[in-house]
Each structure stands twice: as structure tokens, then as C-alpha cells.
XYZ file of C-alpha atoms in Angstrom:
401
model
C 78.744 89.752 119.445
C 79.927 90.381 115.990
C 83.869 90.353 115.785
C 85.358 90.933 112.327
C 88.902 89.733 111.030
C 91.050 91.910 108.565
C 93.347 89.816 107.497
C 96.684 90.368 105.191
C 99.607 88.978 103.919
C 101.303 88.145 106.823
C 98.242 85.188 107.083
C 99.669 83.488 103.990
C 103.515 84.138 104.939
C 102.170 81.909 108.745
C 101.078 79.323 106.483
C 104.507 79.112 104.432
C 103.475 81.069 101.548
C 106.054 83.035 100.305
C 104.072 86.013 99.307
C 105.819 88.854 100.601
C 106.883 92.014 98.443
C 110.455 91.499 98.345
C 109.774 86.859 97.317
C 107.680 88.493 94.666
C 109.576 91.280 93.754
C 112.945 89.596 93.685
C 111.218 86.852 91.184
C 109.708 89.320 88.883
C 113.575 91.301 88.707
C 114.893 88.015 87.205
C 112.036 88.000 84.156
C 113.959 89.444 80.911
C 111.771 92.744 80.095
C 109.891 93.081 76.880
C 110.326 96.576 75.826
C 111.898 99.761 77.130
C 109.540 100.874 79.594
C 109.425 97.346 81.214
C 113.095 97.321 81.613
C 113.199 100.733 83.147
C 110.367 99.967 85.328
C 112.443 95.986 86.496
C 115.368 98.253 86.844
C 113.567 100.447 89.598
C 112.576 97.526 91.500
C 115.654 96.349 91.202
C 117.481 99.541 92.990
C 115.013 98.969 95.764
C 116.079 95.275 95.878
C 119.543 96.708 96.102
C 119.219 99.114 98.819
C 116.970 96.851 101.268
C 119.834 94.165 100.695
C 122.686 97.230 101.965
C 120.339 98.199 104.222
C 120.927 94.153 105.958
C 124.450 94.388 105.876
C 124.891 97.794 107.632
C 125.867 99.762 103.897
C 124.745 103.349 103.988
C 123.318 104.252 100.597
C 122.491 108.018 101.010
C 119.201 109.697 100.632
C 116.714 107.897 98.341
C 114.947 109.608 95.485
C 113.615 106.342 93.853
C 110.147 105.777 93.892
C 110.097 102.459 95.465
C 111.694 101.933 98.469
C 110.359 99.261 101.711
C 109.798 96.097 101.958
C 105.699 95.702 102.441
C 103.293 95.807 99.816
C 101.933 99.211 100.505
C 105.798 100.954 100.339
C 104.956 99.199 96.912
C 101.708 100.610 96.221
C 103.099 104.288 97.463
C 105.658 103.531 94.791
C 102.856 102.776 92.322
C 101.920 106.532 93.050
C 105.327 107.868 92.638
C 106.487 106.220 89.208
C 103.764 108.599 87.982
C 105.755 111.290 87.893
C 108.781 109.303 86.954
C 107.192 107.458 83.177
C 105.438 111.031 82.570
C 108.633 112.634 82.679
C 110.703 110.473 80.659
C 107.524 110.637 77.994
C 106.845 114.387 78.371
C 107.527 114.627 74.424
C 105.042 111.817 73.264
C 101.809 113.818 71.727
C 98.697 113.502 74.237
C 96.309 110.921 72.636
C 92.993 112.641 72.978
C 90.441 113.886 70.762
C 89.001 117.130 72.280
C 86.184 116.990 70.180
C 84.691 113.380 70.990
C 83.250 113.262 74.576
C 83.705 109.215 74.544
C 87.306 109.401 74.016
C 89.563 108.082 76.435
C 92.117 110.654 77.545
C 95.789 109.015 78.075
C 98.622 111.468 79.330
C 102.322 111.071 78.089
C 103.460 107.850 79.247
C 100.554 106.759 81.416
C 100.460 103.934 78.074
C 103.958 102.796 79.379
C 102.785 102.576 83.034
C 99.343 100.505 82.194
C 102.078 98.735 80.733
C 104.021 98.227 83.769
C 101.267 97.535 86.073
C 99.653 95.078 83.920
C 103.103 93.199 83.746
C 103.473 93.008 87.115
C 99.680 92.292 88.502
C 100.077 89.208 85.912
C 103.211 88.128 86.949
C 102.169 88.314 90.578
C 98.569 86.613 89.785
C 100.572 83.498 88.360
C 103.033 83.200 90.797
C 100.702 83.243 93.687
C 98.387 80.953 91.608
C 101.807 78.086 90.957
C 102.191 78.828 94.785
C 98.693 77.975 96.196
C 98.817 75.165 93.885
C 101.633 73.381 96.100
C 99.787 72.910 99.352
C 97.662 70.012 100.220
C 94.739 71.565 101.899
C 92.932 68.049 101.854
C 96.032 65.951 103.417
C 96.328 68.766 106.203
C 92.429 69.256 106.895
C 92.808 67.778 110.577
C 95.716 69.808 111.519
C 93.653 72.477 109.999
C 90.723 72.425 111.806
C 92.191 71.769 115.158
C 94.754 74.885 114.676
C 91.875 77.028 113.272
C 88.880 75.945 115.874
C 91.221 76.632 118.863
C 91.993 80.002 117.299
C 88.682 81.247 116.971
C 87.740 80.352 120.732
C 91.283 81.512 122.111
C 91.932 84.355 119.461
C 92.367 86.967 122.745
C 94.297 84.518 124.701
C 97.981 85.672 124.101
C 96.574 88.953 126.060
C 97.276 89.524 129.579
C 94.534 89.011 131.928
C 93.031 92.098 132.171
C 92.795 92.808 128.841
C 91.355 89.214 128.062
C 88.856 90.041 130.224
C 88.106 93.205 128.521
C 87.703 91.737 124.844
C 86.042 88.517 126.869
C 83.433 91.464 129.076
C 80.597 91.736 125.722
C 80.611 87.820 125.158
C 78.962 87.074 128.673
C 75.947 87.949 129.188
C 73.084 85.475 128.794
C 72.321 84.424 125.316
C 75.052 85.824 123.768
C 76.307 84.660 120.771
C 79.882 84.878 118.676
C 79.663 85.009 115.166
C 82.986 85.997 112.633
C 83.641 87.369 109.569
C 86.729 87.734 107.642
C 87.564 90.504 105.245
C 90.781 89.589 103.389
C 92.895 91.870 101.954
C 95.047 88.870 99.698
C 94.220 87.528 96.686
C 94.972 83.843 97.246
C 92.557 81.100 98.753
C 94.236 79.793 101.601
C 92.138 81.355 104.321
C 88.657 80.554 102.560
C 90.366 77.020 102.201
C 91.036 76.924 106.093
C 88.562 78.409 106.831
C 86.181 75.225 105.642
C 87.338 73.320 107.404
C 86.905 74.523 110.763
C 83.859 75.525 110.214
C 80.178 73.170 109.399
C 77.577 73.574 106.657
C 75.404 75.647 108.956
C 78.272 78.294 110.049
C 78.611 77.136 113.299
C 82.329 76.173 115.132
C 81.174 75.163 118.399
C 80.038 75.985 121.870
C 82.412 78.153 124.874
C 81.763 78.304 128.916
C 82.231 82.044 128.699
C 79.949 82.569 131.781
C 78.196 80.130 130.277
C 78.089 78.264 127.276
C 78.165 80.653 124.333
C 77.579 79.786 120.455
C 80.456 80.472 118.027
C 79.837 80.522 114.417
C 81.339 82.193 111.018
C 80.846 82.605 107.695
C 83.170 80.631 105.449
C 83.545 82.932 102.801
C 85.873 85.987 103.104
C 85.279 89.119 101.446
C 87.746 89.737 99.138
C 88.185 93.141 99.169
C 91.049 93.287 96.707
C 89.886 90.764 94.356
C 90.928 87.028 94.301
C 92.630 84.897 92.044
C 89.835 83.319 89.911
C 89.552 87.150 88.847
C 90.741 90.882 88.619
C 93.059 91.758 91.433
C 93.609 95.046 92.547
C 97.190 96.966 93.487
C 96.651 100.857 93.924
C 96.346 103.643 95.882
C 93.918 104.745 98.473
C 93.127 108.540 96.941
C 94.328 110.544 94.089
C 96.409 112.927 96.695
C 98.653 109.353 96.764
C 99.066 110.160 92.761
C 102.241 112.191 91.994
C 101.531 113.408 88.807
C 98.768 116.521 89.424
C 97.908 116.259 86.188
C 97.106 112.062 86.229
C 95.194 113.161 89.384
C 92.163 113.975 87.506
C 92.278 111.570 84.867
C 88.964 109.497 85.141
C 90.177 106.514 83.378
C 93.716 106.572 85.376
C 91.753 106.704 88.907
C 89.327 104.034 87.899
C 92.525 101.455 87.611
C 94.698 102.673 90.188
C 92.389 104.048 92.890
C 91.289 101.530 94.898
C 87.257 102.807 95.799
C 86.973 103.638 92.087
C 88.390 100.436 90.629
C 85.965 98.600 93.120
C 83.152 101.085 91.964
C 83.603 100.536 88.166
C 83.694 96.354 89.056
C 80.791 96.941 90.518
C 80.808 93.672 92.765
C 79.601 96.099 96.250
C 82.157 94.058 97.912
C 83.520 97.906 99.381
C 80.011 98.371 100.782
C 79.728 94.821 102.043
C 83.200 94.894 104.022
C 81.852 98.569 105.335
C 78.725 97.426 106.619
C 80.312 94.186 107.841
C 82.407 97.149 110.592
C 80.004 99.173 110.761
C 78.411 96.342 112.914
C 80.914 95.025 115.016
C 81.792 95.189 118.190
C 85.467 94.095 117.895
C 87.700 94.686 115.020
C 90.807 92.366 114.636
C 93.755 93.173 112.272
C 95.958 90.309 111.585
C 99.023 90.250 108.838
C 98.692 93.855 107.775
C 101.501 97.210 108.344
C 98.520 99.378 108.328
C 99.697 101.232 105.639
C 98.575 104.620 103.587
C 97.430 102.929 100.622
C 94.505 101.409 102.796
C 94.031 104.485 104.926
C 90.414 105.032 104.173
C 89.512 101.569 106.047
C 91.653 102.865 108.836
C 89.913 105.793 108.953
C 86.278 104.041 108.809
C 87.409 102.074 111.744
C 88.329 104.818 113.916
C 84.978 106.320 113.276
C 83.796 103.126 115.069
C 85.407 104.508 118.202
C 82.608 106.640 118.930
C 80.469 104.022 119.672
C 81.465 103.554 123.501
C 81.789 99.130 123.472
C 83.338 99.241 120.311
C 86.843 97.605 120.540
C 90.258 96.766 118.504
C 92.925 94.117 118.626
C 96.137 94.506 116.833
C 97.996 91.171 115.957
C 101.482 93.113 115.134
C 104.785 91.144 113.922
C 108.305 92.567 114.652
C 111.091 90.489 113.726
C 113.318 91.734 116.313
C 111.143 91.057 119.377
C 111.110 87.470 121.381
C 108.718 86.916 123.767
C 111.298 85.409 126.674
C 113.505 88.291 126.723
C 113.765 89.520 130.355
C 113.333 93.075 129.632
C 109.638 94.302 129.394
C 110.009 97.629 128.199
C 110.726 96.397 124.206
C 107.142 95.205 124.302
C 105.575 98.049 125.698
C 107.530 100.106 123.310
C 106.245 98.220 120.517
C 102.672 98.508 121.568
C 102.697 101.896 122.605
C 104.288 102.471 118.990
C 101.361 99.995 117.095
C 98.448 101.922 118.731
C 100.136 105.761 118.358
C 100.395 104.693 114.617
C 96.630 103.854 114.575
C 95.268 106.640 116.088
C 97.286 108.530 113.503
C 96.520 107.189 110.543
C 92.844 106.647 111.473
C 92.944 110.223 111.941
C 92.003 109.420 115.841
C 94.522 111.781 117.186
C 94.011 114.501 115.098
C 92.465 117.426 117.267
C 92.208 115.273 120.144
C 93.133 116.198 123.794
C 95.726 113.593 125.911
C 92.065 112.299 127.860
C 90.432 111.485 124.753
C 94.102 109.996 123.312
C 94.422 107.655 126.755
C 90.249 106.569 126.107
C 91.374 105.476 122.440
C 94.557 103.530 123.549
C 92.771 101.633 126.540
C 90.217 100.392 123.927
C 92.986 98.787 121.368
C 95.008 95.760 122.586
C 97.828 94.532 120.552
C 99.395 90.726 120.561
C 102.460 91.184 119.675
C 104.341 87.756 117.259
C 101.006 85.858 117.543
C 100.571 82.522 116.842
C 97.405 81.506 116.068
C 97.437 81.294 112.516
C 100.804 79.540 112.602
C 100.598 76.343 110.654
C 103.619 75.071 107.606
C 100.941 73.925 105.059
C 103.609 74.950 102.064
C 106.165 72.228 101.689
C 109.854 72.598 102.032
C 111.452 73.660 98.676
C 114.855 71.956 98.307
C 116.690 75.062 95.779
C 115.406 77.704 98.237
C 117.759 78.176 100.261
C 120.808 77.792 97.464
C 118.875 80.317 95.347
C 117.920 82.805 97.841
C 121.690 82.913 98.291
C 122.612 83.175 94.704
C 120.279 86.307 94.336
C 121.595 87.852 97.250
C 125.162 88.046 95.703
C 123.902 89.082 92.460
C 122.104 91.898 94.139
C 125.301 92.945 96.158
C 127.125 93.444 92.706
């Protein structure tokens, strides 16, 4: 059985890591900008800052017409889209820089200099401080705590389920002979899962053995694909099509989609790490998403895996975090809410429900299971930082102002 692990940013945040949007974005405001369009572009992020920060303390702040707005990476990487329109405007005047005549010139529209700009900034910034980050844990002086956390996940990784849905994920792993085998396809550009990941797991692949109606062979490979890039490399931030672009006229520049478009930057690499992670779904049997909001930026491997659904054992478990849910609360219904809501999304942005009847809707959901607040990647391997919490509450007043 060939189970494969998507796995986001909400991996490194379970290991301490603090790698979401608004830790990275809030450190990059406080950098002094270099030149006019990096100050306007700081300022933007800023606003967002700003509102997310109301948005905690119950202030109202109207209707929002800046292009970032959200607190996950892919409300950032929507943004990305959206500031086309915004730099093009405010350089509408600047002479195009092409040569009409010279068929190897590169074509650059009014301000999409200034964004390259921008984006280069802040893809540096965030390389190095996820880079100063990683450097801070200890994987070496943690390795047992590793492997026992990370061996007991991959032969429980379905446990949190209810019964009858562990026994539907557990159904393909018994017959005779059958063996497990994982692979992860990571959509972060840090280390810390390949660095886990060793450790749990021998020379040869293999993790261990499981009495799943009898004893049952689990092995992995080590070595995620990095589907985004990693950072001993380029890393990738972008957009999923050029529909996601909001300039029409940046739309069809070749050089614009080969940076910002996630297929074509991946395409003009040329590493075939796209068609590896597509052939690595393509033949699996289970699908697991852990750490990722499933957002539009990545729709086109949503889509791919809802093409999967067609074959009729193909199955997919959700691993969704909501801040507001606890597992001991007496009331059931905010769970079933919450995974009625995780799988409607999927089907949606898979493009699942489009055209389909209520039978074929009911088939989908009874084939996706969703943990909800899981905890099998949770283990503190970042150590405590003394000035966090004092700092966290100095920027929170300076963002108030």
C-alpha cells in the first residue's frame, strides 16, 4: 500500500518553528527599506499586520481593498498576485523596456522591475530567517525522542480516527503480503522533516513490522520531495496560474510567469521534482495532508488529487488545525461542523463538486476522513527564546498605534 504525506507549515510550527506568515511577516516589517518601492511594498504588509491585530481585539476596520490580507502563506501568495496591479499602477508612466525588434529581449512591464524587487527582498529575507531558525535546534541531542515520536506516528498515523473509519484507512493494509511504504512531499523549505525523518527510519528504508491481520512491513523513503525548493537552493513563493495574476497584461508575460507561476518556475529549474511528486499520487492509495489551509495558490495539486477519486480504493485523510476547537468539550456538533466544513472545502477546490449530483457528493465525503488538532507530529525540538514573549508584546503595541 503506497500512502503519501503532503506536508506544510504547520509541520515546522509542531516542532516549535516559528515559521508562520504573520512570525515572518512581522520580522521582515521591522527591516528599514532600501528604496521607494521596498518601503511601499513593507508598508502593505504592514496594513495587513494592522488589521489581523484589530481583527484580535474585536476593532472593525471596514472593507479591505489592500492586496494582502490573512494570516497563511497562501492569503500571502494571493497577495503576491494582487500587488500586480498595485506597483503597475503607481509605475504606469515609466517607459516599457523592450526592444520590439530583438526577439531575445526580455520584455519588463511598468513596474514589474520594482516588484522583482520586492519579491526578491522578501524570498531572501525569509530564506535567512528560516535558515538562523533551523540552525537553533539540536536534531542530534533529540534523535531518541525523535525516533520514538516519529516511528509511533507512522504505525498509528490513523489512530486519532474513530473506529470505523480506522478500520476503513486500516481495510487495504490487510491482506496477506501486504506491505506499507511512505513518501513525503513537502511543501516547506526548511530541513526539519528530512532531519526527522532519519532518524526513524534505517539505511534500507524500512521502520518496522505491524500485526495488521498479520504482521505487515512498513518502510519510507527518507528524502522528501521538495516541491517548493529547499534551503540549500532557490525557493519558490507564487501563484498557481496566471488567472491568480491581476494585472491582464503581466498575465502573458513569459519571463513574469516563469518566476511567479509555480509549474513554470519548476519547469524552467528543470529539477522534474513537479513530475516526481505527480507520479508519487498518481500511485497511491491514501493521500494524507498534514500542516496545509489548502489554499488557491496550490489548487492544481488539489485538483490532481481529486482526479484520484475515480479510482474506487483510493482514499484521503485530512489532518486539519482550528485554534478554537478542544477535543474534551462536551458538545459534538463543533467537530462535525468542522469536518463537514474541511471536506466541503476539498471537494470544492479540487473541483470534486463541480457538476456533481448529492450521491456522487456523499461517495466523495465517505472516502475523506479528517483528524481534527492532531498530534502526531507534536514534538518542542526549538528551544525556548527568553525576549519572545517581551517582544511579541512590544510589536503588538506598536502595531495598535
Amino acid at each position: 500500500m503506497n500512502i503519501k504525506f503532503l506536508i506544510g507549515n504547520g509541520f515546522d510550527m509542531a516542532l516549535g518553528l516559528k515559521s508562520s506568515y504573520t512570525d515572518v511577516e512581522r520580522a521582515y516589517c521591522r527591516l528599514i527599506p532600501k528604496s521607494k518601492s521596498l518601503m511601499d511594498f513593507s508598508q502593505s504588509l504592514y496594513k495587513s499586520l494592522v488589521r489581523e491585530e484589530n481583527k484580535k481585539e474585536g476593532i472593525a476596520d471596514g472593507q479591505n481593498s489592500e492586496p494582502f490580507d490573512g494570516v497563511n502563506w497562501s492569503n500571502f501568495e494571493l497577495g503576491m498576485g494582487k500587488y500586480t496591479a498595485v506597483v503597475s499602477k503607481e509605475y504606469e508612466q515609466v517607459p516599457n523596456v523592450t526592444q520590439e525588434n530583438d526577439p531575445l529581449f526580455d520584455t519588463r512591464e511598468p513596474g514589474m522591475q520594482e516588484y522583482e524587487e520586492c519579491m526578491q527582498d522578501f524570498i531572501t529575507f525569509l530564506s535567512n530567517y528560516l535558515k538562523d531558525m533551523e540552525k537553533r535546534i539540536s536534531y542530534e541531542a533529540k534523535q531518541t525522542e525523535i525516533r520514538d515520536k516519529f516511528k509511533d506516528a507512522f504505525f498509528n498515523f490513523y489512530d486519532e480516527l474513530e473506529l470505523s473509519y480506522r478500520q476503513q484507512i486500516e481495510t487495504p493494509m490487510q491482506p496477506l503480503g501486504t506491505a506499507v511504504n511512505f513518501k513525503f512531499i513537502s511543501f516547506n523549505y526548511t530541513h526539519a522533516l528530512e532531519q526527522c525523518l532519519k532518524y526513524a527510519i534505517n539505511s534500507n528504508g524500512e521502520i518496522g513490522t505491524k500485526d495488521i491481520s498479520g504482521i505487515k512491513r512498513f518502510s519510507a523513503d527518507s528524502r522528501p520531495i521538495y516541491l517548493h525548493g529547499d534551503l540549500s537552493t532557490h525557493i519558490m513563493a507564487g501563484l498557481n496560474d496566471k488567472s491568480q495574476i491581476a494585472n491582464p497584461i503581466w498575465q502573458e508575460n513569459q519571463r513574469f510567469r516563469e518566476r511567479f507561476i509555480k509549474d513554470a518556475f519548476n519547469k524552467k529549474l528543470g529539477t522534474l521534482r513537479e513530475s516526481q511528486a505527480r507520479n508519487e499520487i498518481k500511485s497511491s492509495q491514501l493521500v494524507c495532508i498534514f500542516g496545509m489551509s489548502m489554499g488557491e495558490t496550490d489548487r492544481l495539486w488539489w485538483e490532481l488529487i481529486g482526479e484520484q477519486f475515480v479510482r474506487p480504493e483510493f482514499q484521503l485523510l485530512i489532518y486539519e488545525y482550528n485554534p478554537h476547537f478542544a477535543r474534551d468539550q462536551a458538545y459534538g456538533g463543533t467537530e462535525f461542523d468542522i469536518v463537514d466544513d474541511v471536506k466541503k472545502h476539498f471537494l470544492r477546490i479540487s473541483g470534486l463538486a463541480q457538476d456533481a449530483d448529492r450521491e456522487k457528493i456523499n461517495g466523495y465525503m465517505n472516502r475523506i476522513q479528517v483528524v481534527v488538532n492532531s498530534k502526531i507530529f507534536d514534538i518542542k525540538l526549538m528551544p525556548d527564546d527568553p525576549d519572545e514573549t517581551a517582544e511579541h508584546q512590544e510589536e503588538k503595541v506598536l502595531v495598535m498605534q
